[in-house]
């Protein structure tokens, strides 16, 4: 993965100081209003899967229904479909939730899905345009277990370059959309050696 960021911000925005970089562009802080500061509007959370006991293995893939709801609520991380928050059905539900959020006075959301849990920058952009809610997307790397093993070979400078590029030039998966923060940087105990590179 070769990404080259310029040492200066995008020429359209010579200075980001005192400004908010949303998925749709630069905003003054005064327009943020009521803001939810750590959300995941679309992600794949397979990394959190907890294998259930042998007797419950079939339940880990059963569909959502009134009959299965109790087990899923008690075992949310052992139900594989419950960890898929980025399919069409989920995206439709998120659109409805965001419209409701906006209708009751919500203005902005800080979206903390990063590399390793399937951020979808284009969906965030479309969602912001559709609902009128400001979305600030994050860049960075989630826990080591969520990463492609090839990433472990990258020097810390390249990891930093990706984060810098995504803020100044555009996201890897959608180059016209920029991130506005670093995070969520997922850590777990014991701290994996690659996580030292993610947080340096």
Short mmCIF file of N, CA and C in Angstrom, two decimals, residues 20 35 73 84 107 121 189 191:
data_model
loop_
_atom_site.label_atom_id
_atom_site.label_comp_id
_atom_site.label_asym_id
_atom_site.label_seq_id
_atom_site.Cartn_x
_atom_site.Cartn_y
_atom_site.Cartn_z
N UNK A 20 -13.46 22.26 11.74
CA UNK A 20 -13.87 20.86 11.82
C UNK A 20 -13.89 20.27 10.41
N UNK A 35 -23.85 16.99 19.78
CA UNK A 35 -22.95 16.05 19.11
C UNK A 35 -22.78 14.77 19.91
N UNK A 73 -29.53 -11.36 23.08
CA UNK A 73 -29.29 -10.29 24.06
C UNK A 73 -28.31 -10.73 25.14
N UNK A 84 -22.43 -7.88 12.34
CA UNK A 84 -22.38 -7.32 10.98
C UNK A 84 -23.25 -6.07 10.92
N UNK A 107 -27.31 17.29 15.88
CA UNK A 107 -26.65 18.01 14.79
C UNK A 107 -25.46 17.28 14.18
N UNK A 121 -16.47 5.09 4.12
CA UNK A 121 -16.51 6.55 4.03
C UNK A 121 -17.60 7.05 3.08
N UNK A 189 -5.36 -5.75 26.17
CA UNK A 189 -4.29 -6.26 27.03
C UNK A 189 -4.08 -7.74 26.76
N UNK A 191 -0.78 -5.46 25.42
CA UNK A 191 -0.62 -4.61 24.25
C UNK A 191 0.27 -5.29 23.22
#
